[in-house]
Amino acid sequence: MCGIVGYIGKNEAKNVLIDGLAKLEYRGYDSAGISVLNNKITTVKAKGQLANLVKKSKDFNLEGNIGIGHTRWATHGEPSDLNSHPHLTENKKISVVHNGIIENYEELREELKNKGKKFVSQTDTEVVPHLIETFYEGNLLDAVIKATKRIEGSYALGVICEDEPDTVVAVRKDSPLIVGLGDGENFIASDIPAILKHTKDVYLLNDKEFVVLEKDKVTLFDENKNEIKKDVYKVTFDDTAAQKGGFDHFMLKEIYEQPKAIKDTLAGRVIPKERIVLDNIDKDAFQNIERIFIVACGTAYHAGLIGKNAIERLSGVPVDVDIASEFRYRNPILTKNTLVMVISQSGETADTLAALRLSKERGCKTFAITNVVGSSVSREADYVLYTHAGPEIAVASTKAYITQLVALYTFALYLAQDRNYIEREKIESIKEELLTLSDKVEKSLENSKISKEIAQKIHKETDIFYLGRGMDYAVAMEGSLKLKEISYIHSEPYAGGELKHGPIALIENGTVVICLNTNKELRGKMDSNIKEVVTRGAYIVGVIPESYTDNLETYNTIIRIPDTDPILSPVASVVPLQLIAYYVAIEKDCNVDKPRNLAKSVTVE
Ligand code: AGP
């Protein structure tokens, strides 16, 4: 969702801000703006792509070495120049960028209007500069601290003030914000890629930590204005990780990065004939756990469905999987022997974070699988298992999903090794198999030509079905979501056995049904389900293992995937589905990396 960049230093702020905002484009936005301070604050805002802002900026004098910038994903008020950030006081002396939602903005707006403040936008954010102005008595930090005491909701704020030309003030609460530490220059940003070109040294901020950014100095304070000291976090990836590297789109690059991401996620954790070790997690941490809830949104939820299967089969611990936005409102039965596991690529998804907080309040142990070091879920959960996918820029998640699966298998085996639910030899054989997955995904990728051909055949369809049983059903859900989000084709995933209870009425001559049939134990039943749709004229695309030789005549097109233990098959079988979605979107000339209406990190509930 919204992206923030702030800068103070030796270079032209405008260039640093625009470049940083471009790196945050992946988060999703519908307008952008910057303020640059040079004696006076000059602000330019434009609806639409960043290119519009760049074009408009040419008409303004934006020279100056201090500024703030923002990409906005509209929540309160339509996307427009006026509603874009930064928002300013009437005298243009204070300028603010904000990510999050001010929940009590209506009440504050009324109060401020009664004090004579004039509002020009429909946004919740506009109360912030006015509020800061009412508290301003010559010290911007003091005024921002006081203003945040009146604000309810979530915020990451970047603030500049004409009367304090050597300072950017920032703070976060429930919205991401990091500080980049440069040489004679310093930065704030919503995410690391925005500042990576300039520095790999960052502070990962906690909630209600205030930042005073100066050219040669960064000072951190708590809400009582006590100075805080913090360790510098060294970013382990470089700027190239957040670039396309010769691929046409980030999504394709990220699909091809999957073999490496799998290896990186397993490294040091899964070693043949050795105990699985989870970073900083005590051997007995989960000894008393009797039940697990996996809570997540979207693709991460789909990974959770596979995780349930793996954990139950390997360790015997019962698992429920919940959509995070539903979990909190259904009053789940949580006890001290319940483990709540949240899965989130970004680690900032508002519903997932809220579910985590609820679970903590109820006294459960909490566990996070996330890709972002220092993200909110990683800081708030009792235990963290990082996926090592590297930065995922495309809105459609691919490599993060596959590493979530790998992390879940690793966790399931970790539990299994002390539970005696399955034989030791079985644990060992799955571990060995897990270590071959990177090569198997590599092999699936070698088959990309066939996914491309299928995409050329099906891209004009208006409805596409995905079918599978067991884990194949969970993969079908993910394949269907990928297609929907980037190609805008309506698509439904169904469990093989469920079709005849209603949806089969939709199957007619030529309806495309993508069938996953990877599990030997379920094959007979799945073959029958496929025949049910073939009889009604469906066009069948089959995703099947190399060794499968029966009933091949049922399929119109076949994609082969490497054979593997059925528990692990989702890792290889999702790859052709990702590629089909990608190539269909290309055929339809869609904006693959930034699909309409979507944001990479959904920080509102
Ligand atoms: C994935 O392709 C989606 N864009 C989306 O469903 C995503 O997985 C979901 O919003 C959860 O995000 P998170 O993993 O960052 O929490």
XYZ file of C-alpha atoms and ligand atoms in Angstrom:
621
model
C 0.000 0.000 0.000
C 1.231 3.571 0.493
C 4.974 4.120 0.296
C 7.038 6.735 2.111
C 10.514 8.070 1.408
C 12.245 10.876 3.257
C 15.691 12.349 2.682
C 18.179 14.806 4.105
C 21.736 15.117 2.852
C 24.097 16.368 0.222
C 22.194 15.363 -2.913
C 19.141 16.776 -4.639
C 16.248 15.491 -2.532
C 13.907 15.364 -5.524
C 16.004 12.724 -7.315
C 16.445 10.575 -4.220
C 12.722 10.758 -3.442
C 11.517 9.924 -6.950
C 14.024 7.116 -7.275
C 12.989 5.725 -3.874
C 9.295 5.987 -4.718
C 9.958 4.070 -7.941
C 11.406 1.252 -5.819
C 8.207 1.262 -3.746
C 5.886 1.172 -6.764
C 5.454 -2.569 -6.260
C 3.432 -1.845 -3.116
C 0.576 -0.561 -5.276
C -0.498 3.086 -5.592
C -2.742 5.393 -7.526
C -1.065 8.786 -7.026
C 2.219 10.245 -5.833
C 3.722 13.432 -4.473
C 6.803 15.088 -3.015
C 7.640 18.111 -0.875
C 11.102 19.641 -1.015
C 12.287 22.196 1.547
C 14.583 25.000 0.469
C 13.724 28.073 2.563
C 10.115 27.306 1.646
C 8.336 24.012 1.078
C 7.472 23.275 -2.550
C 5.017 20.460 -3.145
C 4.040 18.640 -6.318
C 1.368 15.941 -6.477
C -0.073 13.964 -9.358
C -2.727 11.327 -9.790
C -1.710 8.124 -11.556
C 1.708 6.742 -12.359
C 4.933 8.170 -10.978
C 5.745 9.295 -14.525
C 2.950 11.879 -14.171
C 4.639 13.302 -11.082
C 8.018 13.375 -12.828
C 6.487 15.246 -15.756
C 4.656 17.715 -13.535
C 7.766 18.326 -11.386
C 9.527 19.878 -14.379
C 7.313 22.949 -13.989
C 8.477 23.578 -10.410
C 11.699 24.649 -8.803
C 12.404 21.637 -6.618
C 16.014 22.291 -5.765
C 16.827 21.402 -2.187
C 18.472 18.725 -0.044
C 15.630 17.809 2.255
C 12.239 16.368 1.413
C 9.538 13.751 1.784
C 7.728 11.708 -0.835
C 4.753 9.390 -1.004
C 2.891 6.939 -3.197
C -0.769 6.738 -2.174
C -3.180 3.803 -2.362
C -6.543 5.466 -1.831
C -8.630 4.563 1.213
C -10.269 7.826 2.325
C -11.071 9.904 -0.732
C -10.728 9.030 -4.419
C -7.357 9.030 -6.155
C -6.794 12.675 -7.170
C -4.126 15.371 -7.107
C -5.771 16.951 -4.074
C -6.025 13.765 -2.056
C -2.427 12.779 -2.839
C 0.216 13.272 -0.178
C 2.085 15.253 1.102
C -0.599 17.171 3.014
C 0.185 20.604 4.349
C -0.958 23.259 6.758
C -2.724 26.234 5.229
C 0.426 28.390 5.466
C 2.404 25.530 3.794
C 4.953 25.511 6.612
C 4.434 21.910 7.693
C 4.240 19.016 5.259
C 3.339 15.418 6.110
C 3.335 12.023 4.393
C 1.395 9.217 6.034
C 0.893 5.491 5.585
C -1.937 3.918 7.603
C -5.397 4.973 8.707
C -6.328 7.633 11.246
C -9.422 6.043 12.760
C -10.609 9.092 14.728
C -10.020 11.535 11.871
C -13.647 12.695 11.691
C -13.650 13.789 15.313
C -10.234 15.464 14.920
C -11.314 17.167 11.719
C -14.344 18.684 13.431
C -12.261 19.839 16.360
C -9.632 21.383 14.077
C -12.250 23.033 11.859
C -13.704 24.641 14.973
C -10.244 26.046 15.611
C -10.321 27.624 12.156
C -8.222 25.085 10.240
C -9.122 24.756 6.575
C -9.308 21.344 4.910
C -8.864 20.868 1.188
C -8.898 17.077 0.777
C -11.152 14.161 1.695
C -8.346 12.267 3.383
C -7.924 11.151 6.971
C -4.270 12.235 6.762
C -4.990 15.942 6.425
C -5.751 16.200 10.137
C -2.107 15.391 10.905
C -0.371 18.571 9.642
C -3.094 20.704 11.276
C -2.756 18.831 14.528
C 1.035 19.190 14.480
C 0.622 22.914 13.803
C -1.628 23.371 16.836
C 1.075 21.820 19.045
C 4.042 23.522 17.383
C 5.939 25.800 19.729
C 9.322 25.852 18.027
C 10.174 22.150 18.253
C 8.900 19.820 15.551
C 9.660 16.608 17.450
C 7.661 17.810 20.471
C 4.742 18.745 18.250
C 4.764 15.385 16.454
C 4.923 13.506 19.787
C 1.944 15.499 21.069
C -0.009 15.030 17.834
C 0.447 11.235 17.845
C -0.995 11.124 21.370
C -4.281 12.354 19.834
C -4.242 9.992 16.863
C -5.963 6.615 16.950
C -5.159 4.093 14.263
C -2.062 3.186 12.326
C 0.594 5.482 11.005
C 4.035 5.840 9.592
C 4.693 9.565 9.305
C 7.373 11.683 7.689
C 7.224 15.387 8.564
C 9.149 18.497 7.502
C 8.734 22.056 8.714
C 9.853 25.294 7.102
C 11.098 26.636 10.448
C 13.365 23.598 10.960
C 15.212 23.295 7.671
C 17.742 20.725 8.935
C 15.380 18.040 10.171
C 12.975 15.352 9.056
C 10.874 13.925 11.879
C 9.339 10.455 11.559
C 7.484 7.891 13.634
C 5.687 4.596 13.132
C 2.838 2.695 14.736
C 1.429 -0.411 13.031
C 2.730 0.719 9.639
C 6.200 -0.093 8.351
C 9.052 2.424 8.439
C 12.802 1.991 8.429
C 15.689 4.451 8.717
C 18.616 4.317 6.280
C 21.978 5.490 7.572
C 24.216 7.074 4.969
C 27.391 9.075 4.898
C 26.418 12.741 5.203
C 22.865 11.784 4.295
C 20.062 9.859 5.961
C 16.766 8.370 4.857
C 13.407 7.087 5.961
C 11.400 4.622 3.882
C 8.554 2.161 4.038
C 10.810 -0.627 2.820
C 14.485 -1.364 2.346
C 14.634 -1.438 -1.508
C 13.837 2.306 -1.555
C 17.185 3.200 0.015
C 19.364 0.233 -0.922
C 21.130 2.118 -3.671
C 22.495 4.462 -0.983
C 23.082 2.313 2.090
C 22.786 -1.165 3.585
C 22.806 0.104 7.180
C 19.350 0.535 8.633
C 17.459 0.927 11.864
C 14.358 -1.261 12.071
C 11.922 0.874 14.047
C 9.505 -0.362 16.673
C 6.089 1.141 17.250
C 6.072 4.632 18.734
C 9.754 5.208 18.147
C 10.391 8.748 16.942
C 13.206 9.672 14.594
C 14.978 12.974 14.177
C 16.828 12.750 10.903
C 19.634 15.226 10.292
C 22.288 15.253 7.594
C 25.031 13.809 9.790
C 23.021 12.344 12.617
C 19.986 10.203 13.408
C 18.510 10.332 16.903
C 15.791 8.030 18.165
C 13.368 8.767 20.987
C 10.541 7.034 22.791
C 7.185 8.743 23.261
C 8.430 10.363 26.480
C 11.328 11.875 24.573
C 13.920 9.617 26.175
C 16.724 8.903 23.737
C 16.911 5.267 22.568
C 19.905 3.360 21.283
C 19.422 0.742 18.596
C 21.602 -1.783 16.782
C 22.270 -1.151 13.134
C 20.824 -3.920 10.953
C 23.000 -4.817 7.946
C 20.920 -5.655 4.897
C 22.132 -8.916 3.356
C 20.872 -8.445 -0.200
C 21.902 -5.732 -2.602
C 20.233 -3.339 -4.972
C 20.276 -5.866 -7.836
C 17.928 -8.156 -5.855
C 15.243 -5.524 -6.339
C 15.870 -5.107 -10.073
C 14.553 -7.102 -13.015
C 17.965 -8.526 -13.943
C 17.236 -9.052 -17.638
C 13.728 -10.448 -17.188
C 10.739 -8.634 -18.677
C 8.924 -8.596 -15.351
C 9.691 -9.028 -11.672
C 7.160 -11.860 -11.524
C 9.021 -13.940 -14.115
C 12.347 -13.199 -12.449
C 10.901 -14.254 -9.104
C 9.482 -17.484 -10.563
C 12.960 -18.316 -11.870
C 14.543 -17.444 -8.516
C 12.544 -20.191 -6.813
C 15.190 -22.947 -6.925
C 17.655 -20.662 -5.147
C 15.033 -19.405 -2.689
C 14.219 -23.004 -1.729
C 17.896 -23.794 -1.150
C 18.403 -20.632 0.903
C 15.357 -21.382 3.069
C 16.573 -24.918 3.823
C 20.228 -23.996 4.328
C 21.538 -24.753 7.794
C 18.150 -26.039 8.920
C 17.631 -29.325 7.109
C 20.736 -31.508 6.945
C 20.583 -35.276 6.210
C 20.839 -37.450 9.339
C 20.966 -34.447 11.638
C 18.269 -32.904 13.811
C 16.408 -30.028 12.188
C 17.403 -26.794 13.842
C 15.177 -23.727 13.777
C 16.993 -20.451 14.319
C 16.822 -19.286 17.947
C 14.088 -21.764 18.830
C 14.569 -23.904 21.867
C 14.328 -27.679 21.355
C 11.406 -27.963 23.795
C 9.538 -24.854 22.674
C 6.574 -26.738 21.239
C 6.556 -29.760 23.561
C 3.179 -28.947 25.121
C 1.451 -27.811 21.968
C -1.793 -29.719 21.438
C -3.296 -27.741 18.602
C -2.133 -25.322 15.947
C -3.986 -22.524 14.174
C -2.442 -21.269 10.970
C -3.684 -17.774 10.176
C -2.923 -15.820 7.000
C -4.351 -14.041 3.949
C -4.375 -14.768 0.230
C -1.453 -16.774 -1.053
C -0.031 -17.175 2.451
C -3.370 -18.734 3.465
C -3.035 -21.193 0.587
C 0.426 -22.099 1.849
C -1.173 -22.644 5.273
C -3.560 -25.228 3.802
C -0.589 -27.254 2.590
C 1.077 -26.709 5.966
C -1.941 -28.194 7.763
C -1.705 -31.329 5.684
C 2.031 -31.679 6.245
C 1.956 -30.951 9.983
C -0.943 -33.319 10.685
C 0.483 -36.130 8.580
C 4.007 -35.871 9.879
C 3.548 -34.871 13.515
C -0.046 -35.809 14.377
C -0.778 -32.357 15.824
C -4.258 -31.147 14.737
C -4.201 -27.956 12.691
C -6.911 -25.439 11.742
C -6.303 -22.926 8.988
C -8.057 -19.563 9.114
C -8.309 -16.533 6.876
C -6.933 -13.793 9.123
C -9.837 -11.374 8.586
C -12.245 -14.093 9.763
C -10.194 -15.501 12.623
C -10.586 -12.584 15.005
C -14.318 -12.337 14.660
C -15.205 -15.975 15.180
C -14.021 -16.117 18.754
C -11.561 -19.006 18.245
C -10.950 -21.337 21.164
C -7.396 -20.609 22.163
C -5.613 -22.081 25.169
C -2.086 -21.872 26.516
C -1.333 -25.120 24.684
C -2.392 -23.662 21.347
C 0.221 -22.430 18.916
C -0.944 -19.704 16.553
C 1.210 -19.569 13.465
C 0.882 -16.553 11.199
C 2.270 -16.617 7.673
C 2.995 -13.364 5.886
C 5.459 -12.483 3.152
C 5.487 -8.816 4.111
C 4.991 -9.348 7.815
C 2.809 -6.225 7.796
C -0.615 -7.464 6.640
C -3.073 -5.742 8.959
C -5.473 -8.665 9.447
C -2.659 -11.129 10.045
C -1.048 -8.799 12.535
C -4.364 -8.302 14.332
C -4.823 -12.091 14.563
C -1.345 -12.411 16.035
C -2.096 -9.748 18.639
C -5.384 -11.353 19.594
C -3.634 -14.694 20.071
C -1.016 -13.108 22.307
C -3.705 -11.439 24.383
C -5.328 -14.831 24.836
C -2.068 -16.282 26.149
C -1.145 -18.565 23.223
C 2.325 -19.170 21.930
C 2.783 -17.430 18.609
C 4.977 -18.267 15.652
C 5.579 -16.265 12.488
C 6.732 -17.368 9.066
C 7.740 -14.224 7.221
C 10.084 -13.014 4.521
C 10.866 -9.593 5.941
C 13.422 -9.219 8.687
C 12.248 -6.761 11.327
C 8.662 -6.742 10.033
C 5.857 -6.304 12.548
C 4.972 -10.003 12.791
C 8.625 -10.925 13.220
C 8.951 -8.504 16.105
C 5.735 -9.430 17.827
C 5.605 -13.236 17.527
C 7.276 -15.401 20.165
C 9.107 -17.393 17.484
C 10.086 -16.543 13.929
C 11.080 -18.656 10.974
C 12.303 -16.525 8.095
C 11.802 -17.556 4.517
C 14.839 -16.584 2.504
C 13.129 -15.625 -0.724
C 14.832 -12.232 -0.969
C 12.772 -9.153 -1.838
C 9.560 -10.032 -3.654
C 8.511 -7.082 -5.789
C 5.739 -8.429 -8.055
C 2.347 -8.107 -6.410
C 1.577 -11.720 -7.327
C 3.454 -13.825 -4.843
C 5.491 -16.734 -6.242
C 8.861 -17.279 -4.614
C 7.519 -16.213 -1.222
C 4.770 -18.855 -1.518
C 7.179 -21.619 -2.437
C 9.490 -20.737 0.451
C 6.491 -20.628 2.809
C 5.796 -24.227 1.773
C 9.401 -25.163 2.402
C 9.353 -23.434 5.813
C 6.134 -25.267 6.704
C 7.601 -28.649 5.715
C 10.677 -27.839 7.770
C 8.516 -26.947 10.755
C 6.378 -30.091 10.329
C 9.489 -32.276 10.304
C 10.869 -30.375 13.284
C 7.745 -31.221 15.282
C 7.732 -34.773 13.951
C 11.212 -35.560 15.193
C 10.080 -35.453 18.843
C 6.536 -36.785 18.528
C 7.020 -40.406 17.357
C 3.954 -40.078 15.166
C 5.665 -41.445 12.076
C 8.733 -43.622 11.769
C 12.181 -42.104 11.906
C 12.996 -43.550 8.459
C 10.010 -41.744 6.962
C 11.168 -38.452 8.501
C 14.613 -39.043 7.084
C 13.306 -39.897 3.612
C 11.127 -36.767 3.467
C 14.068 -34.666 4.622
C 16.163 -36.079 1.799
C 13.370 -35.495 -0.659
C 12.970 -31.920 0.605
C 16.578 -31.306 -0.313
C 15.885 -32.371 -3.920
C 13.027 -29.895 -4.397
C 15.200 -27.091 -5.661
C 16.344 -29.311 -8.571
C 12.780 -30.450 -9.210
C 11.557 -26.892 -9.497
C 14.456 -26.208 -11.846
C 13.191 -29.114 -13.962
C 9.601 -27.809 -13.883
C 10.919 -24.475 -15.134
C 12.622 -26.178 -18.087
C 9.095 -27.072 -19.222
C 7.971 -23.442 -19.390
C 7.346 -23.661 -23.164
C 4.277 -25.806 -22.642
C 2.774 -23.361 -20.097
C 3.292 -20.613 -22.674
C 1.518 -22.638 -25.365
C -1.387 -23.339 -23.016
C -1.609 -19.614 -22.222
C -1.781 -18.811 -25.934
C -4.672 -21.252 -26.234
C -6.700 -20.177 -23.200
C -6.128 -16.428 -22.825
C -9.440 -15.471 -24.425
C -11.490 -17.587 -21.995
C -13.757 -15.818 -19.526
C -14.000 -18.637 -16.950
C -11.365 -21.208 -16.086
C -11.646 -23.971 -13.496
C -8.921 -25.593 -11.430
C -9.493 -29.032 -9.995
C -7.604 -31.150 -7.477
C -7.936 -33.412 -4.467
C -6.057 -33.182 -1.164
C -2.954 -31.031 -1.481
C -3.656 -30.674 -5.198
C -6.832 -28.820 -4.246
C -4.852 -26.303 -2.173
C -2.469 -25.822 -5.135
C -5.496 -25.392 -7.412
C -6.620 -22.513 -5.160
C -3.251 -20.845 -5.542
C -3.154 -21.376 -9.324
C -6.628 -19.896 -9.630
C -5.733 -16.863 -7.491
C -2.618 -16.207 -9.599
C -4.670 -16.255 -12.791
C -7.384 -13.991 -11.381
C -5.090 -11.366 -9.941
C -2.844 -10.783 -12.924
C -4.960 -11.729 -15.972
C -8.404 -10.656 -14.660
C -9.955 -13.892 -15.922
C -12.655 -15.260 -13.681
C -11.525 -18.552 -12.258
C -12.650 -21.027 -9.601
C -10.783 -23.791 -7.820
C -12.752 -26.867 -6.777
C -12.082 -30.055 -4.866
C -12.450 -32.906 -7.351
C -15.247 -34.589 -5.438
C -17.218 -31.394 -4.910
C -17.905 -30.577 -8.519
C -20.972 -32.734 -8.880
C -22.592 -30.973 -5.933
C -23.308 -27.905 -8.031
C -20.478 -26.323 -10.046
C -20.520 -29.033 -12.723
C -23.588 -27.189 -14.045
C -21.150 -24.547 -15.341
C -19.149 -26.965 -17.477
C -19.989 -26.799 -21.160
C -18.349 -27.521 -24.446
C -14.797 -26.155 -24.402
C -14.733 -24.980 -20.754
C -11.077 -25.047 -19.689
C -10.417 -27.159 -16.598
C -6.865 -27.349 -15.280
C -6.598 -30.612 -13.354
C -3.880 -31.424 -10.846
C -3.490 -35.154 -10.397
C -0.242 -35.769 -8.576
C -1.093 -38.144 -5.743
C -1.050 -41.878 -6.426
C -3.471 -42.597 -3.565
C -6.107 -40.214 -4.910
C -5.518 -40.867 -8.590
C -8.397 -43.309 -9.179
C -10.946 -40.918 -7.688
C -9.462 -37.912 -9.439
C -9.474 -39.732 -12.801
C -13.221 -40.285 -12.318
C -13.772 -36.589 -11.482
C -11.878 -35.578 -14.605
C -14.008 -37.931 -16.705
C -17.132 -36.276 -15.298
C -16.104 -32.966 -16.861
C -14.705 -34.526 -20.038
C -18.138 -36.067 -20.650
C -19.584 -32.554 -20.532
C -17.178 -31.257 -23.147
C -14.452 -29.669 -20.976
C -10.980 -28.963 -22.369
C -8.585 -30.620 -19.928
C -5.097 -29.461 -19.045
C -3.451 -32.046 -16.781
C -0.601 -31.439 -14.352
C 0.738 -34.921 -13.674
C 3.961 -36.589 -12.536
C 6.388 -38.038 -15.090
C 5.728 -41.624 -14.010
C 1.972 -41.430 -14.534
C 0.998 -43.377 -17.656
C -2.697 -44.294 -17.212
C -5.677 -42.516 -18.715
C -3.514 -40.071 -20.644
C -6.113 -39.899 -23.423
C -8.418 -38.000 -21.002
C -6.217 -34.894 -21.202
C -6.131 -32.461 -24.101
C -2.764 -31.123 -22.938
C -0.370 -32.533 -20.374
C 2.233 -30.773 -18.242
C 4.676 -33.189 -16.657
C 6.203 -32.479 -13.282
C 8.991 -34.445 -11.563
C 7.866 -37.309 -9.314
C 8.111 -36.663 -5.612
C 6.613 -37.751 -2.296
C 2.928 -36.663 -2.496
C 3.348 -34.516 0.643
C 5.913 -32.398 -1.189
C 4.307 -32.349 -4.641
C 2.841 -28.794 -4.332
C 6.324 -27.299 -4.645
C 6.767 -28.650 -8.168
C 3.116 -28.574 -9.270
C 2.532 -24.882 -8.535
C 5.292 -23.804 -10.936
C 3.395 -24.477 -14.215
C 0.343 -22.747 -12.738
C 2.410 -19.649 -11.970
C 3.777 -19.720 -15.513
C 0.337 -20.177 -17.084
C -0.975 -17.162 -15.157
C 2.069 -15.122 -16.173
C 1.864 -15.975 -19.878
C -1.924 -15.476 -19.993
C -1.421 -11.993 -18.499
C 1.254 -11.302 -21.136
C -1.086 -12.452 -23.926
C -3.726 -10.087 -22.554
C -1.222 -7.256 -22.238
C -1.937 -6.833 -18.531
C 0.269 -5.002 -16.076
C 1.809 -8.194 -14.676
C 3.799 -6.773 -11.784
C 1.249 -4.199 -10.702
C -2.226 -5.583 -11.327
C -5.157 -3.218 -11.032
C -6.691 -2.549 -7.600
C -4.059 -4.600 -5.758
C -1.358 -3.667 -3.286
C 1.622 -5.781 -2.355
C 1.320 -5.236 1.332
C -2.224 -4.777 2.638
C -1.810 -2.651 5.718
C -5.495 -1.822 6.227
C -8.131 -4.217 7.567
C -0.514 -12.918 -3.543
O -0.321 -13.162 -4.898
C -1.404 -11.860 -3.219
N -1.058 -10.657 -3.858
C -1.944 -11.730 -1.804
O -2.929 -12.700 -1.712
C -0.986 -11.876 -0.590
O -0.512 -13.178 -0.513
C -1.735 -11.487 0.695
O -2.127 -10.143 0.593
C -0.936 -11.709 1.943
O 0.215 -10.936 1.972
P 1.355 -11.209 3.038
O 1.913 -12.568 2.730
O 2.347 -10.126 2.840
O 0.716 -11.196 4.389
